[in-house]
Amino acid sequence: MLNSFEIKSAQLPLVSLLLKSAEWEQVNREVLQQYGPGGENADFFDQDALVLDFSKLDGPISRHAVETLLSTLAACRLKPVAFRGCHPSD
């Protein structure tokens, strides 16, 4: 009998960022304007877990775009924990 782990269901607070545009500069600018330091709601998040949802976008997503977005989200006190709607080749 194995006793080294246990899988249990859990309900965790989580928010999702549904990306509607691949205009990455605009997305980053608008997220920072709303939730970044000095933004309209700068203290809204407190290291909240976040799912990045790319399911509404067509085409490949560049690594650079994702890295820049991750930096933007960190500045907004968000912690991306999962991706949705993108493929390993993206």
mmCIF file with all atom_site columns, C-alpha atoms in Angstrom:
data_model
loop_
_atom_site.group_PDB
_atom_site.id
_atom_site.type_symbol
_atom_site.label_atom_id
_atom_site.label_alt_id
_atom_site.label_comp_id
_atom_site.label_asym_id
_atom_site.label_entity_id
_atom_site.label_seq_id
_atom_site.pdbx_PDB_ins_code
_atom_site.Cartn_x
_atom_site.Cartn_y
_atom_site.Cartn_z
_atom_site.occupancy
_atom_site.B_iso_or_equiv
_atom_site.pdbx_formal_charge
_atom_site.auth_seq_id
_atom_site.auth_comp_id
_atom_site.auth_asym_id
_atom_site.auth_atom_id
_atom_site.pdbx_PDB_model_num
ATOM 1  C CA . MET A 1 1  ? 0.000   0.000  0.000   1.00 0.00 ? 1  MET A CA 1
ATOM 2  C CA . LEU A 1 2  ? 1.308   3.456  -0.943  1.00 0.00 ? 2  LEU A CA 1
ATOM 3  C CA . ASN A 1 3  ? 1.147   6.164  1.700   1.00 0.00 ? 3  ASN A CA 1
ATOM 4  C CA . SER A 1 4  ? 3.570   8.799  0.447   1.00 0.00 ? 4  SER A CA 1
ATOM 5  C CA . PHE A 1 5  ? 0.874   11.189 -0.869  1.00 0.00 ? 5  PHE A CA 1
ATOM 6  C CA . GLU A 1 6  ? -2.810  11.940 -0.973  1.00 0.00 ? 6  GLU A CA 1
ATOM 7  C CA . ILE A 1 7  ? -4.842  13.754 -3.617  1.00 0.00 ? 7  ILE A CA 1
ATOM 8  C CA . LYS A 1 8  ? -7.719  15.784 -2.243  1.00 0.00 ? 8  LYS A CA 1
ATOM 9  C CA . SER A 1 9  ? -10.137 18.194 -3.811  1.00 0.00 ? 9  SER A CA 1
ATOM 10 C CA . ALA A 1 10 ? -9.731  21.835 -2.857  1.00 0.00 ? 10 ALA A CA 1
ATOM 11 C CA . GLN A 1 11 ? -11.504 25.081 -3.503  1.00 0.00 ? 11 GLN A CA 1
ATOM 12 C CA . LEU A 1 12 ? -9.010  27.865 -3.897  1.00 0.00 ? 12 LEU A CA 1
ATOM 13 C CA . PRO A 1 13 ? -9.532  31.543 -4.692  1.00 0.00 ? 13 PRO A CA 1
ATOM 14 C CA . LEU A 1 14 ? -8.486  32.103 -8.269  1.00 0.00 ? 14 LEU A CA 1
ATOM 15 C CA . VAL A 1 15 ? -8.988  34.797 -10.885 1.00 0.00 ? 15 VAL A CA 1
ATOM 16 C CA . SER A 1 16 ? -8.760  34.465 -14.649 1.00 0.00 ? 16 SER A CA 1
ATOM 17 C CA . LEU A 1 17 ? -7.430  36.928 -17.209 1.00 0.00 ? 17 LEU A CA 1
ATOM 18 C CA . LEU A 1 18 ? -9.287  36.323 -20.485 1.00 0.00 ? 18 LEU A CA 1
ATOM 19 C CA . LEU A 1 19 ? -7.168  37.869 -23.201 1.00 0.00 ? 19 LEU A CA 1
ATOM 20 C CA . LYS A 1 20 ? -9.243  39.345 -26.027 1.00 0.00 ? 20 LYS A CA 1
ATOM 21 C CA . SER A 1 21 ? -6.444  40.964 -28.014 1.00 0.00 ? 21 SER A CA 1
ATOM 22 C CA . ALA A 1 22 ? -2.980  39.966 -29.186 1.00 0.00 ? 22 ALA A CA 1
ATOM 23 C CA . GLU A 1 23 ? -1.956  43.627 -29.201 1.00 0.00 ? 23 GLU A CA 1
ATOM 24 C CA . TRP A 1 24 ? 0.464   42.968 -26.342 1.00 0.00 ? 24 TRP A CA 1
ATOM 25 C CA . GLU A 1 25 ? 1.584   46.551 -25.777 1.00 0.00 ? 25 GLU A CA 1
ATOM 26 C CA . GLN A 1 26 ? -2.048  47.625 -25.401 1.00 0.00 ? 26 GLN A CA 1
ATOM 27 C CA . VAL A 1 27 ? -2.870  44.717 -23.062 1.00 0.00 ? 27 VAL A CA 1
ATOM 28 C CA . ASN A 1 28 ? 0.117   45.474 -20.825 1.00 0.00 ? 28 ASN A CA 1
ATOM 29 C CA . ARG A 1 29 ? -0.604  49.197 -20.810 1.00 0.00 ? 29 ARG A CA 1
ATOM 30 C CA . GLU A 1 30 ? -4.288  48.724 -19.918 1.00 0.00 ? 30 GLU A CA 1
ATOM 31 C CA . VAL A 1 31 ? -3.593  46.155 -17.177 1.00 0.00 ? 31 VAL A CA 1
ATOM 32 C CA . LEU A 1 32 ? -0.981  48.447 -15.619 1.00 0.00 ? 32 LEU A CA 1
ATOM 33 C CA . GLN A 1 33 ? -3.270  51.470 -15.928 1.00 0.00 ? 33 GLN A CA 1
ATOM 34 C CA . GLN A 1 34 ? -6.013  49.623 -14.081 1.00 0.00 ? 34 GLN A CA 1
ATOM 35 C CA . TYR A 1 35 ? -4.088  47.529 -11.530 1.00 0.00 ? 35 TYR A CA 1
ATOM 36 C CA . GLY A 1 36 ? -0.406  48.518 -11.621 1.00 0.00 ? 36 GLY A CA 1
ATOM 37 C CA . PRO A 1 37 ? 1.485   50.705 -9.153  1.00 0.00 ? 37 PRO A CA 1
ATOM 38 C CA . GLY A 1 38 ? -0.122  54.124 -9.375  1.00 0.00 ? 38 GLY A CA 1
ATOM 39 C CA . GLY A 1 39 ? -3.065  52.651 -11.281 1.00 0.00 ? 39 GLY A CA 1
ATOM 40 C CA . GLU A 1 40 ? -6.740  53.179 -10.592 1.00 0.00 ? 40 GLU A CA 1
ATOM 41 C CA . ASN A 1 41 ? -6.955  50.045 -8.408  1.00 0.00 ? 41 ASN A CA 1
ATOM 42 C CA . ALA A 1 42 ? -3.326  49.508 -7.407  1.00 0.00 ? 42 ALA A CA 1
ATOM 43 C CA . ASP A 1 43 ? -4.170  47.642 -4.188  1.00 0.00 ? 43 ASP A CA 1
ATOM 44 C CA . PHE A 1 44 ? -6.921  45.458 -5.643  1.00 0.00 ? 44 PHE A CA 1
ATOM 45 C CA . PHE A 1 45 ? -4.841  42.260 -5.750  1.00 0.00 ? 45 PHE A CA 1
ATOM 46 C CA . ASP A 1 46 ? -2.611  40.782 -3.057  1.00 0.00 ? 46 ASP A CA 1
ATOM 47 C CA . GLN A 1 47 ? -0.592  38.017 -4.703  1.00 0.00 ? 47 GLN A CA 1
ATOM 48 C CA . ASP A 1 48 ? -3.799  36.421 -6.043  1.00 0.00 ? 48 ASP A CA 1
ATOM 49 C CA . ALA A 1 49 ? -3.484  33.242 -8.116  1.00 0.00 ? 49 ALA A CA 1
ATOM 50 C CA . LEU A 1 50 ? -4.319  33.817 -11.783 1.00 0.00 ? 50 LEU A CA 1
ATOM 51 C CA . VAL A 1 51 ? -5.087  31.690 -14.832 1.00 0.00 ? 51 VAL A CA 1
ATOM 52 C CA . LEU A 1 52 ? -3.999  33.217 -18.140 1.00 0.00 ? 52 LEU A CA 1
ATOM 53 C CA . ASP A 1 53 ? -6.695  32.348 -20.683 1.00 0.00 ? 53 ASP A CA 1
ATOM 54 C CA . PHE A 1 54 ? -5.558  32.582 -24.313 1.00 0.00 ? 54 PHE A CA 1
ATOM 55 C CA . SER A 1 55 ? -8.572  30.701 -25.718 1.00 0.00 ? 55 SER A CA 1
ATOM 56 C CA . LYS A 1 56 ? -10.041 33.742 -27.544 1.00 0.00 ? 56 LYS A CA 1
ATOM 57 C CA . LEU A 1 57 ? -6.814  34.449 -29.454 1.00 0.00 ? 57 LEU A CA 1
ATOM 58 C CA . ASP A 1 58 ? -5.903  33.038 -32.854 1.00 0.00 ? 58 ASP A CA 1
ATOM 59 C CA . GLY A 1 59 ? -2.408  32.102 -33.933 1.00 0.00 ? 59 GLY A CA 1
ATOM 60 C CA . PRO A 1 60 ? 0.815   31.479 -32.055 1.00 0.00 ? 60 PRO A CA 1
ATOM 61 C CA . ILE A 1 61 ? 1.761   33.430 -28.950 1.00 0.00 ? 61 ILE A CA 1
ATOM 62 C CA . SER A 1 62 ? 5.362   34.543 -28.719 1.00 0.00 ? 62 SER A CA 1
ATOM 63 C CA . ARG A 1 63 ? 7.482   33.709 -25.719 1.00 0.00 ? 63 ARG A CA 1
ATOM 64 C CA . HIS A 1 64 ? 8.483   37.379 -25.459 1.00 0.00 ? 64 HIS A CA 1
ATOM 65 C CA . ALA A 1 65 ? 4.824   38.463 -25.271 1.00 0.00 ? 65 ALA A CA 1
ATOM 66 C CA . VAL A 1 66 ? 4.158   36.002 -22.445 1.00 0.00 ? 66 VAL A CA 1
ATOM 67 C CA . GLU A 1 67 ? 7.314   36.983 -20.534 1.00 0.00 ? 67 GLU A CA 1
ATOM 68 C CA . THR A 1 68 ? 6.388   40.673 -20.779 1.00 0.00 ? 68 THR A CA 1
ATOM 69 C CA . LEU A 1 69 ? 2.836   39.937 -19.654 1.00 0.00 ? 69 LEU A CA 1
ATOM 70 C CA . LEU A 1 70 ? 4.140   37.934 -16.688 1.00 0.00 ? 70 LEU A CA 1
ATOM 71 C CA . SER A 1 71 ? 6.239   40.929 -15.610 1.00 0.00 ? 71 SER A CA 1
ATOM 72 C CA . THR A 1 72 ? 3.210   43.196 -15.944 1.00 0.00 ? 72 THR A CA 1
ATOM 73 C CA . LEU A 1 73 ? 1.090   40.861 -13.824 1.00 0.00 ? 73 LEU A CA 1
ATOM 74 C CA . ALA A 1 74 ? 3.796   40.658 -11.148 1.00 0.00 ? 74 ALA A CA 1
ATOM 75 C CA . ALA A 1 75 ? 3.757   44.467 -10.960 1.00 0.00 ? 75 ALA A CA 1
ATOM 76 C CA . CYS A 1 76 ? -0.001  44.206 -10.330 1.00 0.00 ? 76 CYS A CA 1
ATOM 77 C CA . ARG A 1 77 ? 0.528   41.724 -7.474  1.00 0.00 ? 77 ARG A CA 1
ATOM 78 C CA . LEU A 1 78 ? -0.872  38.770 -9.426  1.00 0.00 ? 78 LEU A CA 1
ATOM 79 C CA . LYS A 1 79 ? 0.663   35.272 -9.481  1.00 0.00 ? 79 LYS A CA 1
ATOM 80 C CA . PRO A 1 80 ? 0.014   33.358 -12.714 1.00 0.00 ? 80 PRO A CA 1
ATOM 81 C CA . VAL A 1 81 ? -0.304  29.664 -11.890 1.00 0.00 ? 81 VAL A CA 1
ATOM 82 C CA . ALA A 1 82 ? -1.762  28.178 -15.097 1.00 0.00 ? 82 ALA A CA 1
ATOM 83 C CA . PHE A 1 83 ? -2.312  28.748 -18.797 1.00 0.00 ? 83 PHE A CA 1
ATOM 84 C CA . ARG A 1 84 ? -5.468  27.931 -20.742 1.00 0.00 ? 84 ARG A CA 1
ATOM 85 C CA . GLY A 1 85 ? -6.006  27.860 -24.475 1.00 0.00 ? 85 GLY A CA 1
ATOM 86 C CA . CYS A 1 86 ? -2.410  27.871 -25.667 1.00 0.00 ? 86 CYS A CA 1
ATOM 87 C CA . HIS A 1 87 ? -0.396  25.025 -27.074 1.00 0.00 ? 87 HIS A CA 1
ATOM 88 C CA . PRO A 1 88 ? 3.149   23.871 -26.229 1.00 0.00 ? 88 PRO A CA 1
ATOM 89 C CA . SER A 1 89 ? 4.321   25.066 -29.652 1.00 0.00 ? 89 SER A CA 1
ATOM 90 C CA . ASP A 1 90 ? 3.125   28.618 -28.858 1.00 0.00 ? 90 ASP A CA 1
#
